């Protein structure tokens, strides 16, 4: 039967022709489905399936066709490994599967086809596949084989020495192995196959061709050139086949390294890059511009840079680009390769052959999952090595052979063992970063040979011993970081401290603290959280040459005693962190060092250095106006300077009655609602209201076990003295206006339940010591956006944890896995962000997980299947301005008890999986599924009929069909299906009601009116109704905001014109409004809050209009991403925090005054934030939560205080704080989280910044930096070597291209530049500081700013023009 090319869609009925032997169905239209009727044709001998879409697979059911002789399926769209069952077709003589996307290795079962004559598996790459991989099989026993085509795959390794050898073959045999990755040589034994023709061009073969092969007939008399062109030559076939196409020499003989080259020079490099692209899933890269353009130069490929003036690849930079797979070692054969940067990709990297990359100096493989660097020692030219955030466990010996290394970054791995004594061989090392690993032992004395070392950062490891003198004698060192030796993450230098755990006491470095008096360049010394003891040496830091420079020293949380040496007053700008030691004296002279501690000493005197005895706070010092040193609470004390906790004073002799009396007095007992029997003489405490006692064996009296006084009008603070009640198990003071302290809670050794809902608890500091707790309730409190404290996860006995509606922020930590006894976790209504930690899946006992109304994003982790006891899962997002969870609907197919799922108002996509809850034990029980208001599509599948009592809400999605069988399940939807059929599940397309389904006669599914009808079922509102509502909102906007007098109001208010065609309005797919663009249009008045109710509004641009804008209700605009209100007269930002979806916020040139409100920090999606040209004051708020921030424009205001380092804003690359009154030094850690390859823009001009411009900024190769008119006293010389800075001015003028030196000035610029016109640094004796832009005595930045303000109006016009462009 031959039915080729007739448009067949099915072979239905063909199963009734069981005697069929020949079937041709080439070029038909099976629509992605394999014609299963073929399985019945067991007598088939010839089957031609080519040029069909059969669903990408040849199924194992075909194995029954054991009579097949011919099987052809080229261009079938196959995307699978070669089926092993093919080996069972022992009659097969002809197999053609070329031009598909087969992958994986060639299975050994193929060699069982003893009758096979023809095999064609060629070209599995051209249709986007990775090709066949692995070694070339022997094909030794296929005695009848005459044709073998494996052209254009990715086969690798040597050709087997016994390739094609079984019995001696005398017949003709053609073998095509071109365009693979075969290496090595050709076995001379192949010459015994006298009629063999073998084609090998385009591989990676480097060994000479045996002479016996060169005389074979297929070489056509051209000798070895007839087999393959030799290295250094090429032609289009890779071999000579006639006198007219000889192997041509390449201009650069080194450019073709292999036999059989078909291209020269860069073309050969393009072949290597093609392999690179194919092996690393190139078609799915985030950016693959030009990689698939055969005519493009490789130098135009995204991420590829070539050596200037040549076509030779010099740099491969493809960071965070969705590369997946194994990096082919062929890239090491790129002769000019100097740089490989593949950070943040899911790749495997092998160092085999890296010695060929003789010019490679930079290797960046951070965050790639790298597990080993064995073989790296062969990369002898390496200078810069970045391997942060991987899974390395050791440093091999050959690592220490990299004698040219200058910078090494190995932070956040799992490197174990000691630091090798071979470290001394890295004599060119300048910066060594090995933070947060598992390194043990002592610092080897061989560090003395690292004489060029500037940074030695080994913090957060498990090192011990004393600090060797060999380290303290390295005169080039600027930074030493050895803090927190104990493996824990440092809380941040100068930040709040945590009380050491039992395991941390005595850990880390020990012995006395060195004087560090031989280190003239030292700027930063971090030794916190070790166990250094004794006194601080009298000559501590005395060797530092520049005592006017900014110096930072952290000695906190050691065991230092005595007094602090007064000689430290020689330093002008010192940050000295000494908290949590055992220091008993602080020189009075320190209290007058006004520039110390970032200027805090000027305000808070010695408290800014350490809290005095009897006081404490979490810093051990007054860090700012909001963190004063607090007196210890009643019955507690602090003996030393710098205390971070108070310890109980001696109340051991107090009776239980006396402790309860203290409790009564401290919580305003006389005003309690019920104080029955309290403090009455002769009445046992066990009869006092709210007190429960139990008999204690061996005791004279009953003992207090419970204090239960909920809703009793307690006030004040519960005194920690209650923890000394020896048998106290439960405390319940919920629903009282009372504070609660956890310090000393470890004394309550049997306490297992705390109920503190709706109290004044705002911190859980110390809770981690309540090790017996099984129940903790702290709902409806205000934790002010703080993260859930890490110590809470130390409560390993917790079974019930209630944290809902308590204003927790941050992310949910992976440490949640430590609560493995947890059964209930309620954390509803907080502001938790980020993705759901997969570690939740380790909570095997968890029954209820309530995380609704937070700000989670990302997919639901597959690991959730590990919560094998889970019964109820709630992660709704009804009330949050967040896209919510995304990704496919999980199948939950391992959950046996999960009968309640609520994932409403998220962004889940795809269809409901066929195996959804397939392993639920009791499918006859009531099952409730909430998936309303997502983006779920397709059909509600028939497989859901497995549930007999399902109540499912999938309204507000993109579902187009319900399987009809579901509409007959009378137990569904609480019995509503019995009454209303399919409508009880979803309203039909073109209808709606407020629930998206029918549940009663009162709420039928109502037909939509108008043309804008949704194609989806379950609509909650008609698009036509939505559009009517939008039209009314726009009319209101027009009337309220003076529409008649707008510059352009074309089509507005016209009932004959669709609102999508009103001037300034555009619509999503021509349906509902997604943008209002009315900038500079004479809009006036107050835009109504109703505009925020437009469901799909994304852009609201009202710049340059005299309006009175209010942010009330902006939280309703859940898709708003761009808001431009510059030059509108805006005077208040109240309510702006609700606009958490905004990415682009422009508030420039308005009337904003006072500090930026804290609610700005809630706008976690901001990318571009602009407020320049206002009158904002005060210190800058924290921008740490804005992880997506890229550009920050704060210039021409009155911001004061220190400049943040913005280390948490890893995408930030542009900062403008010019024209403010900010002060202090420029942080050495400024933008330390930003990738050094970014092009940076920094404008810090016209402020009061002091000190030297830090050399650490030199890591950025490209930067525009403006620093004029500050109080800067120097430029670190390292910066002056960055030739590309300031548009090349630094390369031209060295340091003068950054700032003119003191004693000179450059009008308007403060530096030498060729921009516009040549401006030079001119002599001026009055210019005291670097970067003067005029010759005169510098006034404060406030005065300087007045000149800046004059230009605001003209600048705003320019800015507006840019916006319009």
XYZ file of N, CA and C in Angstrom, residues 926-1082:
471
model
N -13.894 14.401 51.005
C -14.071 15.753 50.473
C -12.712 16.360 50.159
N -12.551 16.843 48.938
C -11.310 17.467 48.482
C -11.632 18.882 48.018
N -10.890 19.862 48.519
C -11.136 21.267 48.175
C -9.901 21.815 47.470
N -10.095 22.320 46.253
C -8.994 22.856 45.451
C -9.331 24.287 45.056
N -8.483 25.244 45.434
C -8.673 26.640 45.052
C -7.573 27.107 44.129
N -7.901 27.325 42.866
C -6.924 27.795 41.879
C -7.468 29.016 41.134
N -8.365 29.745 41.752
C -8.982 30.908 41.113
C -7.944 31.969 40.748
N -8.196 32.662 39.657
C -7.411 33.844 39.270
C -5.938 33.520 39.110
N -5.651 32.516 38.278
C -4.294 32.232 37.842
C -4.250 32.382 36.327
N -3.366 31.663 35.665
C -3.291 31.700 34.196
C -3.309 30.275 33.653
N -4.118 29.425 34.306
C -4.223 28.024 33.927
C -5.026 27.916 32.638
N -4.588 27.051 31.735
C -5.197 26.979 30.410
C -5.602 25.548 30.079
N -6.154 25.393 28.884
C -6.481 24.074 28.377
C -7.813 23.560 28.883
N -7.896 22.246 29.002
C -9.127 21.554 29.368
C -9.075 21.106 30.817
N -10.209 21.205 31.510
C -10.321 20.597 32.826
C -10.457 19.098 32.581
N -9.425 18.306 32.959
C -9.316 16.948 32.416
C -10.253 15.936 33.069
N -10.547 14.895 32.302
C -11.423 13.823 32.746
C -10.860 13.094 33.953
N -9.529 13.076 34.090
C -8.906 12.303 35.171
C -9.326 12.805 36.549
N -9.843 14.018 36.635
C -10.287 14.529 37.927
C -11.525 13.784 38.436
N -12.126 12.999 37.574
C -13.310 12.236 37.999
C -12.959 11.183 39.036
N -11.668 10.988 39.282
C -11.259 10.048 40.331
C -11.709 10.520 41.713
N -12.031 11.829 41.838
C -12.473 12.379 43.112
C -13.999 12.477 43.110
N -14.625 11.836 44.071
C -16.082 11.806 44.056
C -16.708 13.013 44.742
N -15.955 13.696 45.627
C -16.515 14.856 46.332
C -15.571 16.054 46.197
N -15.315 16.428 44.985
C -14.376 17.523 44.722
C -15.109 18.853 44.695
N -14.531 19.838 45.407
C -14.993 21.222 45.310
C -13.825 22.013 44.749
N -13.892 22.380 43.479
C -12.757 23.003 42.790
C -13.161 24.359 42.242
N -12.299 25.349 42.480
C -12.528 26.696 41.957
C -11.395 27.050 41.007
N -11.676 27.039 39.715
C -10.680 27.422 38.708
C -11.192 28.606 37.890
N -12.075 29.393 38.470
C -12.576 30.575 37.766
C -11.462 31.591 37.599
N -11.662 32.510 36.649
C -10.689 33.573 36.435
C -9.390 33.075 35.847
N -9.424 31.971 35.100
C -8.239 31.446 34.440
C -8.414 31.532 32.923
N -7.743 30.658 32.196
C -7.787 30.676 30.733
C -8.221 29.300 30.220
N -9.179 28.706 30.924
C -9.649 27.367 30.579
C -10.701 27.475 29.479
N -10.557 26.605 28.487
C -11.432 26.680 27.315
C -12.422 25.522 27.218
N -12.238 24.482 28.069
C -13.123 23.325 27.928
C -13.164 22.542 29.234
N -14.327 21.949 29.510
C -14.477 21.012 30.623
C -14.798 19.653 30.018
N -14.054 18.628 30.413
C -14.400 17.288 29.949
C -15.832 16.977 30.376
N -16.652 16.559 29.428
C -18.083 16.417 29.679
C -18.393 15.451 30.812
N -17.544 14.450 31.015
C -17.826 13.448 32.053
C -17.862 14.075 33.438
N -17.161 15.192 33.619
C -17.119 15.829 34.936
C -18.466 16.455 35.291
N -19.221 16.796 34.274
C -20.487 17.493 34.510
C -21.588 16.563 34.996
N -21.272 15.266 35.098
C -22.250 14.300 35.588
C -21.929 13.817 36.994
N -20.889 14.400 37.620
C -20.456 13.949 38.953
C -21.257 14.710 40.008
N -22.320 14.097 40.476
C -23.281 14.809 41.299
C -22.746 15.179 42.675
N -21.692 14.524 43.110
C -21.114 14.866 44.411
C -20.171 16.052 44.369
N -19.895 16.572 43.160
C -18.958 17.696 43.013
C -19.611 19.017 43.432
N -18.735 19.945 43.790
C -19.123 21.328 44.118
C -20.230 21.356 45.181
N -20.085 20.482 46.188
C -21.074 20.428 47.260
C -22.461 20.052 46.777
N -22.525 19.298 45.686
C -23.801 18.873 45.121
C -24.340 19.802 44.057
N -23.675 20.934 43.794
C -24.185 21.893 42.807
C -24.179 21.334 41.389
N -23.238 20.406 41.102
C -23.192 19.834 39.751
C -24.478 19.068 39.459
N -25.065 18.441 40.475
C -26.325 17.720 40.289
C -27.425 18.662 39.830
N -27.340 19.929 40.266
C -28.386 20.900 39.931
C -28.081 21.685 38.663
N -26.836 22.032 38.427
C -26.524 22.988 37.362
C -25.535 22.454 36.323
N -25.135 21.187 36.437
C -24.248 20.611 35.434
C -22.918 21.333 35.348
N -22.449 21.525 34.105
C -21.127 22.151 33.899
C -21.043 23.556 34.462
N -22.187 24.276 34.452
C -22.170 25.657 34.947
C -21.743 25.713 36.409
N -21.944 24.637 37.179
C -21.533 24.625 38.580
C -20.024 24.550 38.720
N -19.368 24.155 37.625
C -17.895 24.098 37.643
C -17.326 25.398 37.098
N -17.779 25.817 35.917
C -17.340 27.077 35.318
C -18.451 27.626 34.431
N -18.640 28.937 34.494
C -19.542 29.572 33.547
C -18.994 29.395 32.133
N -19.857 29.172 31.139
C -19.370 29.009 29.760
C -18.695 30.284 29.259
N -17.869 30.124 28.237
C -17.249 31.280 27.585
C -18.337 32.223 27.086
N -18.114 33.505 27.264
C -19.101 34.497 26.852
C -20.123 34.811 27.920
N -19.999 34.158 29.096
C -20.873 34.463 30.223
C -20.017 34.699 31.458
N -20.677 35.152 32.528
C -19.916 35.445 33.739
C -20.858 35.507 34.919
N -20.305 35.441 36.123
C -20.900 35.987 37.340
C -19.775 36.240 38.328
N -20.105 36.768 39.486
C -19.064 37.206 40.413
C -18.248 36.051 40.967
N -18.717 34.810 40.815
C -17.974 33.650 41.291
C -17.338 32.856 40.149
N -17.706 33.170 38.915
C -17.174 32.442 37.774
C -17.825 31.084 37.591
N -18.806 30.746 38.397
C -19.522 29.474 38.294
C -20.885 29.635 38.976
N -21.787 28.721 38.730
C -23.128 28.835 39.282
C -23.249 27.959 40.524
N -23.714 28.568 41.612
C -23.882 27.815 42.850
C -25.307 27.907 43.383
N -26.143 28.697 42.736
C -27.536 28.823 43.180
C -28.324 29.476 42.064
N -29.656 29.469 42.213
C -30.511 30.148 41.232
C -30.338 31.654 41.270
N -29.838 32.141 42.413
C -29.671 33.585 42.590
C -28.524 34.136 41.747
N -27.542 33.266 41.433
C -26.366 33.735 40.703
C -26.155 32.880 39.458
N -26.990 33.064 38.422
C -26.785 32.309 37.178
C -25.596 32.862 36.399
N -25.130 32.144 35.405
C -24.092 32.632 34.494
C -24.757 33.544 33.470
N -24.375 34.799 33.470
C -25.057 35.828 32.672
C -24.293 36.070 31.375
N -24.982 36.124 30.212
C -24.273 36.396 28.949
C -23.633 37.780 28.951
N -22.424 37.843 28.379
C -21.726 39.124 28.228
C -22.296 39.872 27.025
N -22.193 41.191 27.058
C -22.609 42.026 25.951
C -21.380 42.626 25.277
N -21.529 43.040 24.034
C -20.455 43.737 23.359
C -19.496 42.795 22.664
N -18.544 43.390 21.938
C -17.618 42.609 21.115
C -16.469 42.022 21.920
N -16.134 42.664 23.053
C -14.965 42.238 23.816
C -15.341 41.085 24.746
N -15.546 39.907 24.176
C -15.929 38.756 24.971
C -14.724 37.834 25.150
N -14.559 37.360 26.355
C -13.443 36.477 26.649
C -13.681 35.106 26.048
N -12.656 34.467 25.491
C -12.803 33.099 24.962
C -12.729 32.048 26.063
N -12.566 32.497 27.324
C -12.317 31.548 28.399
C -13.554 31.326 29.258
N -13.607 30.161 29.870
C -14.688 29.820 30.783
C -14.380 30.382 32.173
N -15.440 30.558 32.963
C -15.237 30.947 34.355
C -14.939 32.409 34.563
N -15.412 33.262 33.703
C -15.128 34.695 33.837
C -15.825 35.273 35.064
N -15.086 36.113 35.787
C -15.633 36.802 36.950
C -16.242 38.133 36.557
N -15.795 38.632 35.403
C -16.353 39.877 34.862
C -16.143 39.842 33.357
N -17.064 40.373 32.607
C -16.911 40.409 31.163
C -15.919 41.497 30.779
N -15.123 41.211 29.742
C -14.221 42.245 29.267
C -15.006 43.445 28.762
N -16.171 43.179 28.211
C -16.997 44.308 27.771
C -17.445 45.136 28.968
N -17.738 44.437 30.091
C -18.113 45.154 31.302
C -16.911 45.894 31.869
N -15.744 45.226 31.819
C -14.518 45.867 32.293
C -14.245 47.131 31.489
N -14.480 47.026 30.181
C -14.209 48.178 29.327
C -15.213 49.301 29.572
N -16.451 48.932 29.861
C -17.436 49.950 30.224
C -16.998 50.666 31.489
N -16.544 49.882 32.458
C -16.081 50.486 33.712
C -14.897 51.412 33.440
N -13.984 50.971 32.586
C -12.822 51.802 32.277
C -13.232 53.091 31.573
N -14.238 52.980 30.721
C -14.693 54.181 30.033
C -15.244 55.196 31.023
N -15.993 54.716 32.011
C -16.522 55.622 33.029
C -15.398 56.226 33.861
N -14.375 55.418 34.140
C -13.231 55.936 34.910
C -12.512 57.015 34.112
N -12.306 56.766 32.817
C -11.625 57.756 31.987
C -12.451 59.033 31.833
N -13.758 58.885 31.751
C -14.614 60.081 31.701
C -14.478 60.886 32.990
N -14.468 60.163 34.116
C -14.282 60.846 35.400
C -12.939 61.551 35.432
N -11.913 60.868 34.974
C -10.564 61.454 34.920
C -10.575 62.732 34.069
N -11.229 62.676 32.915
C -11.314 63.821 31.996
C -12.008 65.005 32.672
N -13.133 64.732 33.320
C -13.906 65.814 33.928
C -13.201 66.420 35.126
N -12.581 65.567 35.940
C -11.934 66.044 37.163
C -10.640 66.779 36.847
N -9.988 66.390 35.769
C -8.645 66.902 35.476
C -8.622 67.862 34.289
N -9.712 68.577 34.080
C -9.728 69.678 33.112
C -9.537 69.249 31.682
N -10.154 68.152 31.271
C -9.939 67.605 29.936
C -10.232 68.563 28.801
N -11.193 69.461 28.991
C -11.541 70.393 27.913
C -10.390 71.304 27.536
N -9.487 71.536 28.494
C -8.383 72.466 28.238
C -7.047 71.752 28.007
N -7.098 70.449 27.812
C -5.851 69.728 27.525
C -5.285 70.177 26.177
N -3.996 70.060 26.040
C -3.385 70.406 24.761
C -3.891 69.495 23.653
N -4.087 68.260 23.984
C -4.611 67.318 22.996
C -5.617 66.417 23.695
N -6.866 66.479 23.277
C -7.898 65.612 23.845
C -8.657 64.897 22.736
N -7.933 64.580 21.640
C -8.563 63.953 20.478
C -9.337 62.700 20.875
N -10.570 62.638 20.440
C -11.486 61.495 20.585
C -12.009 61.283 21.996
N -11.502 62.028 22.977
C -11.979 61.834 24.346
C -13.466 62.181 24.423
N -14.187 61.394 25.194
C -15.614 61.568 25.483
C -16.503 61.247 24.292
N -15.914 60.766 23.186
C -16.718 60.426 22.017
C -17.224 59.002 22.165
N -18.537 58.836 22.169
C -19.122 57.501 22.292
C -18.963 56.694 21.017
N -18.596 57.353 19.938
C -18.446 56.661 18.661
C -17.035 56.107 18.463
N -16.130 56.477 19.359
C -14.726 56.051 19.208
C -14.339 55.168 20.392
N -13.780 54.021 20.093
C -13.304 53.104 21.125
C -12.294 53.828 22.024
N -12.376 53.611 23.327
C -11.465 54.308 24.247
C -10.007 54.009 23.930
N -9.751 52.894 23.273
C -8.365 52.555 22.918
C -7.796 53.548 21.921
N -8.663 54.356 21.297
C -8.206 55.339 20.313
C -8.323 56.762 20.839
N -8.655 56.928 22.106
C -8.595 58.250 22.721
C -7.129 58.639 22.880
N -6.823 59.908 22.679
C -5.428 60.353 22.734
C -4.776 59.933 24.057
N -3.587 59.343 23.962
C -2.818 58.985 25.146
C -3.198 57.664 25.778
N -4.198 56.987 25.224
C -4.655 55.718 25.777
C -4.260 54.591 24.830
N -3.706 53.526 25.354
C -3.499 52.324 24.548
C -4.027 51.134 25.326
N -4.352 50.075 24.601
C -5.039 48.930 25.197
C -4.275 47.644 24.952
N -4.481 46.712 25.850
C -3.905 45.383 25.721
C -4.705 44.600 24.693
N -4.050 44.257 23.579
C -4.700 43.513 22.501
C -5.983 44.188 22.034
N -6.023 45.512 22.123
C -7.202 46.235 21.689
C -8.400 46.067 22.581
N -8.201 45.552 23.794
C -9.340 45.250 24.663
C -9.395 46.192 25.851
N -8.563 45.979 26.877
C -8.623 46.812 28.075
C -7.381 47.688 28.166
N -7.514 48.782 28.905
C -6.476 49.815 28.958
C -5.222 49.291 29.655
N -4.057 49.494 29.003
C -2.813 49.162 29.674
C -1.885 50.364 29.836
N -2.209 51.511 29.216
C -1.355 52.672 29.432
C -2.133 53.973 29.282
N -1.775 54.923 30.142
C -2.265 56.306 30.066
C -1.036 57.186 29.949
N -0.804 57.748 28.777
C 0.401 58.512 28.491
C -0.005 59.941 28.139
N -0.084 60.790 29.162
C -0.573 62.159 28.983
C 0.429 63.174 29.540
N 1.703 62.897 29.403
C 2.710 63.840 29.863
C 2.644 65.160 29.122
N 2.903 66.287 29.873
C 2.958 67.632 29.306
C 1.716 67.931 28.458
N 0.540 67.732 29.060
C -0.705 67.871 28.306
C -1.694 68.788 29.015
N -1.195 69.580 29.992
C -2.033 70.513 30.746
C -3.137 69.791 31.526
